[in-house]
Coordinates of C-alpha atoms in Angstrom, one line a residue:
Chain J
M1 CA 21.5 5.8 -12.2
K2 CA 18.2 3.6 -14.1
K3 CA 18.4 5.9 -16.7
L4 CA 22.2 4.9 -17.5
K5 CA 21.5 1.6 -17.0
S6 CA 18.4 1.5 -20.1
L7 CA 20.7 4.0 -21.9
G8 CA 23.3 1.3 -21.8
K9 CA 21.1 -1.8 -22.7
A10 CA 19.9 0.6 -25.8
L11 CA 23.1 0.9 -26.8
I12 CA 24.3 -2.5 -26.3
L13 CA 21.1 -3.7 -28.3
L14 CA 22.3 -1.1 -31.1
A15 CA 25.7 -2.6 -31.2
V16 CA 24.4 -5.9 -31.5
F17 CA 21.9 -5.3 -34.3
L18 CA 24.8 -3.1 -36.5
G19 CA 27.1 -6.2 -35.7
Y20 CA 24.9 -8.0 -37.2
F21 CA 26.2 -7.1 -40.8
S22 CA 29.5 -8.2 -41.6
P23 CA 31.7 -5.2 -43.4
A24 CA 32.5 -5.3 -47.0
N25 CA 34.4 -3.4 -49.3
G26 CA 32.9 -0.6 -50.9
C27 CA 29.7 -1.4 -52.6
S28 CA 29.1 1.2 -54.6
L29 CA 26.7 -0.7 -57.4
A30 CA 23.4 1.2 -57.1
L31 CA 22.5 4.8 -58.2
H32 CA 19.9 6.6 -56.1
D33 CA 18.2 9.3 -56.6
W34 CA 17.2 10.5 -53.3
K35 CA 14.1 12.4 -52.9
L36 CA 13.5 14.2 -49.3
V37 CA 10.2 13.2 -47.4
F38 CA 10.8 14.4 -44.6
Y39 CA 13.3 17.0 -42.2
L40 CA 13.3 18.1 -38.9
K41 CA 15.7 20.6 -37.6
V42 CA 16.0 20.4 -33.5
P43 CA 18.3 22.6 -31.3
V44 CA 20.3 20.8 -29.1
A45 CA 22.3 21.3 -26.2
A46 CA 25.5 19.6 -26.9
P47 CA 26.6 17.9 -30.0
F48 CA 25.8 13.7 -28.9
F49 CA 29.0 12.8 -30.3
P50 CA 32.0 14.8 -30.8
M51 CA 33.0 13.6 -34.6
A52 CA 33.7 17.2 -35.9
E53 CA 35.7 18.5 -33.0
V54 CA 37.9 15.2 -33.3
S55 CA 38.4 15.7 -37.0
A56 CA 39.3 19.4 -36.7
I57 CA 41.9 18.9 -33.9
T58 CA 43.5 16.0 -36.1
S59 CA 43.4 18.2 -39.2
K60 CA 45.4 21.2 -37.9
V61 CA 47.3 20.0 -34.3
P62 CA 50.5 17.7 -34.6
E63 CA 49.9 14.5 -32.5
K64 CA 51.2 14.2 -28.8
S65 CA 51.4 18.1 -28.9
T66 CA 48.9 17.5 -25.7
R67 CA 47.9 15.1 -22.9
Q68 CA 44.5 16.5 -22.6
I69 CA 41.3 18.0 -24.4
S70 CA 39.1 20.4 -22.7
W71 CA 35.8 20.2 -23.7
V72 CA 33.6 23.4 -23.4
T73 CA 30.1 22.5 -23.8
S74 CA 26.8 21.8 -21.8
S75 CA 27.2 18.9 -19.8
N76 CA 24.5 16.4 -20.3
I77 CA 24.2 12.4 -20.5
F78 CA 25.2 12.1 -24.1
V79 CA 28.3 14.3 -23.6
Q80 CA 29.4 11.6 -20.6
L81 CA 28.4 8.8 -23.0
A82 CA 30.5 10.1 -25.9
R83 CA 33.5 10.6 -24.0
F84 CA 33.2 6.8 -22.9
F85 CA 33.0 6.0 -26.3
L86 CA 35.4 8.4 -28.1
P87 CA 38.6 6.1 -27.8
L88 CA 36.5 3.9 -30.2
L89 CA 37.3 6.5 -33.0
P90 CA 40.9 5.9 -34.7
D91 CA 42.0 9.5 -35.0
W92 CA 44.7 10.1 -31.9
P93 CA 42.6 13.2 -30.1
A94 CA 40.1 10.6 -29.7
K95 CA 42.6 8.3 -27.5
L96 CA 43.2 11.0 -25.1
P97 CA 41.1 12.2 -22.0
W98 CA 38.5 14.5 -22.6
K99 CA 37.8 16.9 -19.8
V100 CA 33.9 18.7 -20.2
I101 CA 33.9 21.8 -18.8
E102 CA 30.8 24.2 -18.6
P103 CA 30.5 27.2 -20.9
E104 CA 31.0 30.0 -18.5
N105 CA 34.5 31.2 -19.4
S106 CA 35.5 31.7 -23.1
V107 CA 37.5 29.0 -24.9
L108 CA 40.0 31.8 -25.4
S109 CA 40.4 32.7 -21.7
L110 CA 40.6 28.9 -20.8
A111 CA 43.3 28.2 -22.7
K112 CA 45.3 31.1 -21.6
G113 CA 44.5 30.7 -18.5
D114 CA 45.1 26.6 -18.1
S115 CA 48.5 26.7 -15.8
N116 CA 49.3 22.8 -16.7
D117 CA 52.1 21.6 -17.2
F118 CA 51.9 20.7 -21.1
T119 CA 50.1 23.0 -23.6
P120 CA 46.0 23.2 -23.0
L121 CA 44.3 22.2 -26.3
V122 CA 40.7 23.8 -25.6
I123 CA 37.8 23.2 -27.7
G124 CA 33.8 24.4 -27.4
S125 CA 31.3 23.4 -29.0
D126 CA 28.2 25.8 -28.9
K127 CA 25.0 26.6 -31.5
C128 CA 24.0 23.0 -31.9
F129 CA 21.3 21.7 -34.1
L130 CA 20.2 18.2 -34.8
K131 CA 19.0 17.3 -38.5
I132 CA 17.0 14.4 -38.7
A133 CA 16.2 13.5 -42.6
F134 CA 14.3 11.0 -44.6
F135 CA 15.3 10.4 -48.3
S136 CA 13.6 7.8 -50.8
D137 CA 15.4 6.2 -53.6
A138 CA 13.1 7.6 -56.8
N139 CA 15.4 4.8 -58.8
S140 CA 13.7 1.9 -56.9
N141 CA 10.4 2.9 -57.1
F142 CA 10.4 4.6 -53.5
N143 CA 11.3 1.5 -52.3
C144 CA 14.9 2.1 -50.8
H145 CA 15.4 4.8 -48.5
Q146 CA 18.1 6.8 -46.2
L147 CA 17.9 8.2 -42.6
V148 CA 20.5 10.7 -41.5
L149 CA 20.7 12.1 -38.5
L150 CA 23.2 15.1 -38.9
Q151 CA 24.5 17.5 -36.3
S152 CA 26.0 20.7 -37.0
N153 CA 27.6 23.0 -34.4
R154 CA 30.1 25.8 -34.4
I155 CA 33.4 24.7 -33.0
R156 CA 35.7 27.2 -31.5
A157 CA 39.1 25.5 -30.7
V158 CA 42.5 26.9 -29.1
F159 CA 45.7 25.6 -28.7
A160 CA 47.7 28.1 -26.7
D161 CA 51.2 26.9 -27.9
K162 CA 53.8 30.0 -27.4
K163 CA 55.8 28.7 -30.7
S164 CA 52.8 28.2 -32.9
P165 CA 49.7 28.9 -31.3
W166 CA 46.1 27.9 -33.2
A167 CA 42.8 29.3 -33.4
Q168 CA 40.0 28.5 -35.4
E169 CA 35.9 29.0 -35.8
I170 CA 34.6 26.1 -38.2
Q171 CA 31.0 25.1 -38.8
G172 CA 31.3 21.5 -37.4
Q173 CA 29.1 18.7 -39.2
S174 CA 29.0 15.1 -38.9
W175 CA 26.7 12.3 -39.3
L176 CA 25.1 9.0 -39.6
S177 CA 23.5 7.3 -42.5
L178 CA 21.0 4.2 -42.5
I179 CA 20.4 3.0 -46.3
F180 CA 18.1 0.2 -46.0
Y181 CA 15.1 -1.5 -48.5
Q182 CA 11.7 -1.1 -47.1
L183 CA 12.1 -1.8 -43.6
P184 CA 15.0 -1.3 -41.6
L185 CA 15.3 -4.6 -40.0
P186 CA 18.4 -6.9 -40.1
G187 CA 18.9 -8.6 -43.5
R188 CA 17.3 -5.2 -45.3
I189 CA 19.9 -2.7 -44.2
L190 CA 22.2 -2.1 -47.3
S191 CA 24.6 0.4 -45.6
F192 CA 25.5 1.8 -42.3
S193 CA 28.2 4.9 -42.5
A194 CA 29.3 7.9 -40.6
F195 CA 31.3 10.9 -40.9
P196 CA 33.6 12.2 -40.2
I197 CA 36.0 9.1 -38.8
G198 CA 39.8 9.9 -39.8
S199 CA 38.6 12.9 -41.4
M200 CA 36.8 11.1 -43.9
R201 CA 33.2 9.1 -44.4
Q202 CA 33.6 5.6 -43.9
S203 CA 31.2 2.8 -44.2
L204 CA 30.5 0.7 -41.3
S205 CA 28.5 -2.0 -42.6
E206 CA 27.8 -3.0 -45.8
D207 CA 25.7 -6.1 -47.3
H208 CA 27.1 -6.2 -50.7
S209 CA 25.3 -9.3 -51.0
F210 CA 22.0 -8.1 -50.7
V211 CA 22.6 -5.1 -53.0
E212 CA 23.9 -7.6 -55.7
K213 CA 20.3 -9.6 -54.9
L214 CA 18.3 -6.3 -55.5
L215 CA 20.1 -5.4 -58.6
A216 CA 20.1 -8.3 -60.1
E217 CA 16.4 -8.6 -59.4
R218 CA 16.3 -5.1 -60.8
K219 CA 14.7 -3.5 -57.9
L220 CA 17.5 -1.1 -57.6
L221 CA 19.2 0.7 -60.6
R222 CA 22.9 -0.4 -61.4
R223 CA 25.4 2.4 -61.4
P224 CA 26.7 2.6 -65.1
D225 CA 30.3 2.3 -65.2
L226 CA 31.0 5.6 -66.5
V227 CA 29.7 7.3 -63.5
I228 CA 32.3 7.8 -61.2
D229 CA 31.4 10.5 -58.3
P230 CA 32.9 9.5 -54.8
Y231 CA 29.9 11.9 -53.7
S232 CA 27.2 10.5 -55.2
F233 CA 27.1 7.8 -52.6
D234 CA 25.9 10.5 -49.8
F235 CA 22.7 12.4 -49.7
P236 CA 21.5 15.6 -51.5
E237 CA 22.5 19.0 -49.0
L238 CA 19.8 18.9 -46.5
P239 CA 17.6 22.5 -46.0
R240 CA 19.1 25.1 -43.9
Chain N
M1 CA -34.9 29.6 -79.0
I2 CA -33.0 30.7 -82.5
I3 CA -30.5 33.1 -80.5
C4 CA -29.5 30.0 -78.1
K5 CA -29.0 28.0 -81.0
K6 CA -26.6 30.7 -82.6
I7 CA -24.7 30.9 -78.9
L8 CA -24.3 26.9 -79.1
H9 CA -23.1 27.3 -82.6
L10 CA -20.6 29.8 -81.8
S11 CA -19.6 27.8 -78.5
L12 CA -18.6 24.9 -80.3
F13 CA -16.8 26.7 -83.0
F14 CA -15.0 28.2 -80.4
A15 CA -14.4 24.9 -78.5
F16 CA -12.8 23.3 -81.6
S17 CA -11.1 26.0 -83.3
V18 CA -9.3 28.1 -80.2
P19 CA -7.5 24.9 -79.4
F20 CA -6.5 24.2 -83.1
F21 CA -5.1 27.5 -83.6
L22 CA -3.1 27.6 -80.3
N23 CA -1.5 24.4 -81.0
A24 CA -0.7 25.2 -84.4
Q25 CA 3.3 25.4 -85.2
T26 CA 5.2 27.2 -87.8
F27 CA 8.1 25.9 -90.2
N28 CA 10.5 28.6 -89.6
T29 CA 14.5 28.3 -91.0
V30 CA 17.3 29.8 -88.7
D31 CA 20.5 30.8 -90.3
L32 CA 22.5 30.1 -87.0
E33 CA 25.5 31.1 -88.6
R34 CA 24.4 34.4 -88.6
L35 CA 23.2 34.7 -84.8
L36 CA 26.3 33.1 -83.8
Q37 CA 27.9 35.9 -85.3
N38 CA 25.9 38.5 -83.9
H39 CA 26.5 37.2 -80.2
P40 CA 28.4 39.7 -78.3
M41 CA 30.5 37.0 -77.1
M42 CA 32.0 35.9 -80.7
S43 CA 33.7 39.4 -80.7
Q44 CA 36.2 37.9 -78.5
F45 CA 36.6 34.4 -80.1
E46 CA 39.9 33.9 -81.0
Q47 CA 39.9 31.6 -84.8
E48 CA 43.8 30.4 -83.9
T49 CA 43.2 29.7 -80.9
G50 CA 39.4 28.6 -80.8
R51 CA 39.4 30.0 -77.2
F52 CA 37.3 33.6 -76.0
K53 CA 39.6 36.7 -75.3
G54 CA 39.2 37.9 -71.8
T55 CA 37.5 35.0 -70.3
P56 CA 38.7 31.7 -68.0
S57 CA 39.2 29.7 -71.5
E58 CA 41.7 32.5 -73.0
I59 CA 45.3 30.5 -73.1
R60 CA 47.8 32.3 -70.6
N61 CA 51.4 33.2 -70.9
I62 CA 53.3 30.7 -69.3
E63 CA 55.7 33.3 -67.6
T64 CA 53.3 35.9 -66.5
L65 CA 51.5 32.4 -64.7
K66 CA 54.7 31.8 -63.0
T67 CA 54.8 35.1 -61.6
D68 CA 51.4 35.3 -60.7
S69 CA 51.8 31.8 -58.6
A70 CA 55.3 33.5 -56.9
S71 CA 53.1 36.5 -55.7
I72 CA 50.2 34.7 -54.7
S73 CA 52.3 32.0 -52.5
R74 CA 54.1 35.4 -51.0
Y75 CA 50.4 37.0 -50.3
I76 CA 49.6 33.4 -48.4
E77 CA 52.4 33.1 -46.5
T78 CA 51.9 37.0 -45.3
L79 CA 48.4 36.3 -44.0
N80 CA 49.4 33.0 -42.4
A81 CA 52.6 35.0 -40.9
D82 CA 50.2 37.9 -39.7
R83 CA 47.8 35.7 -38.3
K84 CA 50.5 33.7 -36.4
K85 CA 51.6 36.8 -34.9
K86 CA 48.5 38.3 -33.8
L87 CA 47.6 34.8 -32.2
Q88 CA 51.3 34.9 -30.1
L89 CA 50.9 38.4 -28.9
L90 CA 47.1 37.6 -27.5
M91 CA 48.4 34.3 -25.8
T92 CA 51.3 35.9 -23.9
S93 CA 49.3 39.3 -23.0
T94 CA 47.6 39.6 -19.6
D95 CA 45.0 42.2 -21.2
E96 CA 41.9 40.5 -20.3
S97 CA 40.0 43.6 -22.0
S98 CA 40.7 42.5 -25.7
N99 CA 37.5 42.0 -27.4
E100 CA 37.3 38.0 -28.4
E101 CA 34.5 38.6 -30.8
S102 CA 36.5 40.7 -32.8
L103 CA 39.6 38.1 -32.7
W104 CA 37.1 35.7 -34.1
N105 CA 35.8 37.8 -36.8
Y106 CA 39.5 38.6 -37.7
L107 CA 40.5 35.3 -37.5
N108 CA 37.3 34.3 -40.0
E109 CA 38.2 36.8 -42.5
C110 CA 41.9 35.6 -42.1
D111 CA 40.6 32.0 -43.0
Q112 CA 38.3 32.8 -45.9
Q113 CA 40.8 35.3 -47.5
I114 CA 43.5 32.4 -47.6
E115 CA 41.6 29.7 -48.7
K116 CA 40.0 31.9 -51.5
K117 CA 44.2 32.6 -52.5
K118 CA 44.8 28.8 -52.1
L119 CA 42.2 28.0 -54.5
E120 CA 43.8 30.8 -56.8
L121 CA 46.9 29.4 -56.6
K122 CA 45.6 25.8 -57.4
E123 CA 44.0 27.0 -60.5
V124 CA 47.0 28.4 -61.9
E125 CA 49.4 25.8 -60.6
D126 CA 47.0 23.6 -62.7
L127 CA 47.4 26.1 -65.7
I128 CA 51.1 26.0 -65.6
I129 CA 51.1 22.3 -65.8
T130 CA 48.7 22.7 -69.0
E131 CA 51.0 25.2 -70.3
G132 CA 48.8 27.6 -70.0
V133 CA 46.0 26.2 -71.8
P134 CA 43.0 26.0 -69.7
G135 CA 40.8 22.9 -69.8
F136 CA 38.4 22.3 -72.4
E137 CA 35.4 22.7 -69.7
T138 CA 36.3 26.5 -69.8
V139 CA 35.1 26.8 -73.5
L140 CA 32.0 24.6 -73.1
K141 CA 30.9 26.7 -70.2
I142 CA 30.8 29.9 -72.6
V143 CA 29.5 27.9 -75.6
T144 CA 26.9 25.8 -73.7
T145 CA 26.0 29.8 -72.4
I146 CA 25.9 31.2 -76.3
K147 CA 23.6 28.2 -76.9
S148 CA 21.3 29.0 -74.8
D149 CA 21.0 33.2 -75.4
I150 CA 20.7 31.8 -79.3
F151 CA 18.0 29.2 -78.5
S152 CA 16.1 31.3 -76.2
H153 CA 15.4 33.8 -78.9
I154 CA 14.7 31.3 -81.4
N155 CA 12.1 29.7 -79.1
A156 CA 10.6 32.7 -78.3
S157 CA 7.4 31.7 -80.2
N158 CA 5.8 28.0 -80.6
T159 CA 7.9 27.0 -83.6
I160 CA 9.8 24.7 -85.2
V161 CA 13.4 25.3 -86.0
L162 CA 15.1 23.7 -89.2
N163 CA 18.6 25.0 -88.8
R164 CA 22.0 24.8 -91.1
L165 CA 24.9 24.3 -89.1
P166 CA 27.2 27.2 -88.1
R167 CA 30.5 27.1 -89.7
T168 CA 33.5 27.6 -87.7
G169 CA 36.7 28.3 -89.2
A170 CA 39.1 27.0 -86.3
N171 CA 42.4 25.1 -87.0
I172 CA 43.8 23.0 -84.5
P173 CA 44.3 24.5 -81.0
P174 CA 48.0 23.8 -80.0
Y175 CA 46.8 22.2 -77.1
F176 CA 45.3 19.4 -79.0
S177 CA 47.7 19.1 -81.5
R178 CA 50.4 17.4 -79.1
K179 CA 47.7 15.1 -77.8
V180 CA 45.8 12.0 -79.3
L181 CA 44.3 13.6 -82.2
R182 CA 47.9 14.0 -83.9
D183 CA 48.8 10.9 -82.9
F184 CA 46.1 9.4 -84.5
Y185 CA 47.0 10.5 -87.9
W186 CA 50.4 9.5 -87.5
H187 CA 49.8 6.2 -86.1
K188 CA 46.8 4.5 -88.2
D189 CA 46.2 1.7 -85.2
S190 CA 42.5 0.9 -83.6
E191 CA 43.9 2.3 -80.0
S192 CA 44.7 5.4 -81.6
L193 CA 41.2 5.0 -83.5
E194 CA 39.5 4.7 -79.8
A195 CA 41.5 7.2 -78.3
Y196 CA 40.0 9.4 -81.1
L197 CA 36.4 8.5 -80.8
K198 CA 36.9 9.4 -77.3
Q199 CA 37.7 13.1 -77.9
A200 CA 34.5 13.2 -80.3
G201 CA 33.0 16.0 -78.7
R202 CA 36.5 18.2 -79.7
I203 CA 36.4 16.4 -83.2
G204 CA 34.3 19.6 -84.6
L205 CA 37.4 22.3 -83.9
M206 CA 39.8 20.2 -86.2
F207 CA 38.0 20.8 -89.2
S208 CA 37.3 23.8 -91.1
S209 CA 33.8 23.4 -91.7
I210 CA 32.1 21.0 -89.2
D211 CA 28.9 20.8 -91.4
N212 CA 31.5 18.9 -94.0
P213 CA 31.4 15.3 -92.3
V214 CA 34.9 13.6 -92.4
V215 CA 34.9 9.8 -92.9
Y216 CA 38.5 8.1 -91.9
N217 CA 39.0 4.9 -93.7
L218 CA 41.3 3.0 -91.4
T219 CA 41.8 0.0 -93.9
T220 CA 43.1 2.4 -96.9
E221 CA 46.9 2.4 -95.6
R222 CA 47.5 -0.8 -94.5
S223 CA 45.8 -2.2 -97.8
S224 CA 47.7 -0.3 -99.7
E225 CA 50.8 -1.3 -97.4
Q226 CA 49.7 -4.8 -98.6

């Protein structure tokens, strides 16, 4: 209980910290040349937040076709917390109740054996890894940095509809990215973004005026008008 | 002592002369046209279209493309139907002995095949839109390969190359003749000129010999009209 309380406090602090930045429209003014400085890949029991799972369901299963999602994964404190924060996502599966099931039976047998009065949707997450990467921008004389937390896992999902059943295995990937100048302190953070929200990369916060200031002071390299690459705002591919 | 002096002189001679010889550069001239014509890919080059036969740059027949599109679409439909049928059977079956891993393997293979076919279909549909003429990047890819092959051959030794430009006797490819390049000749105004300049990389294809520069005087016709 104590642990839960301290985690709750940490999350509130994080929310306040992120809330410091007012969201702005897409800031794509700077041109970064990200160099990988630090990289760590660790196996984890379960995904910290089922963003990739939500995205997979959204793209394949019609809305209002089920009333509950059975999530087969190792239950831990993060999984319980994730369920609590899920309704914050805009996608329809996030608004449904998520029932966590320990992975004792396979996803398929659970979907077949579910005797509810609605079509069961069972989604399993395993082979989970957390990748932590730290990049520095060569174009800013290595003063601008990006911290990436990426979780990857295997997703197996079964929607046991008799007329049009769906089953698919995909490699789920979701990430959080924090771009800051010199130190990750309030007022020095350029942007905070997440993927996937609504199946896309979403910028949760951007300090447009700070970016403009750094560009004016030539501390960041201005993106030329001709360089139009929607993926260039992200980070280079991480090692396997 | 004398031997020591001789060794010292010899060492000094090598210390100064060897780097000089190593850095010495040879000036050569290279007939790029001949090298270009000798490249294996040039046997596939079609003068009339400016494309390479049997490569993705080749201009395709529109009717064949439409047939291909229909056949790929049918194949995707069949794959999807098979996949759905297999799942439906599995959902209704009470047999627990079936190997689940083999089912996931089948689904993964099926999905990969569908994705591959969808990409193929998109390529064909894009070609139908451009009336069978692949994008200019397909030609550029081949030209870049030829260029790097030729230059890797030239730069085998430490040399400076003075080249002469190759001649390409290509007519205006049909794809460009309907686009801004031709409009530019019809309507001599600054907007067309700007559009024309944006196509700078393609200009070479319009002239029978690209080592003859072409200067276009925008004011000539207007001044003659006045």
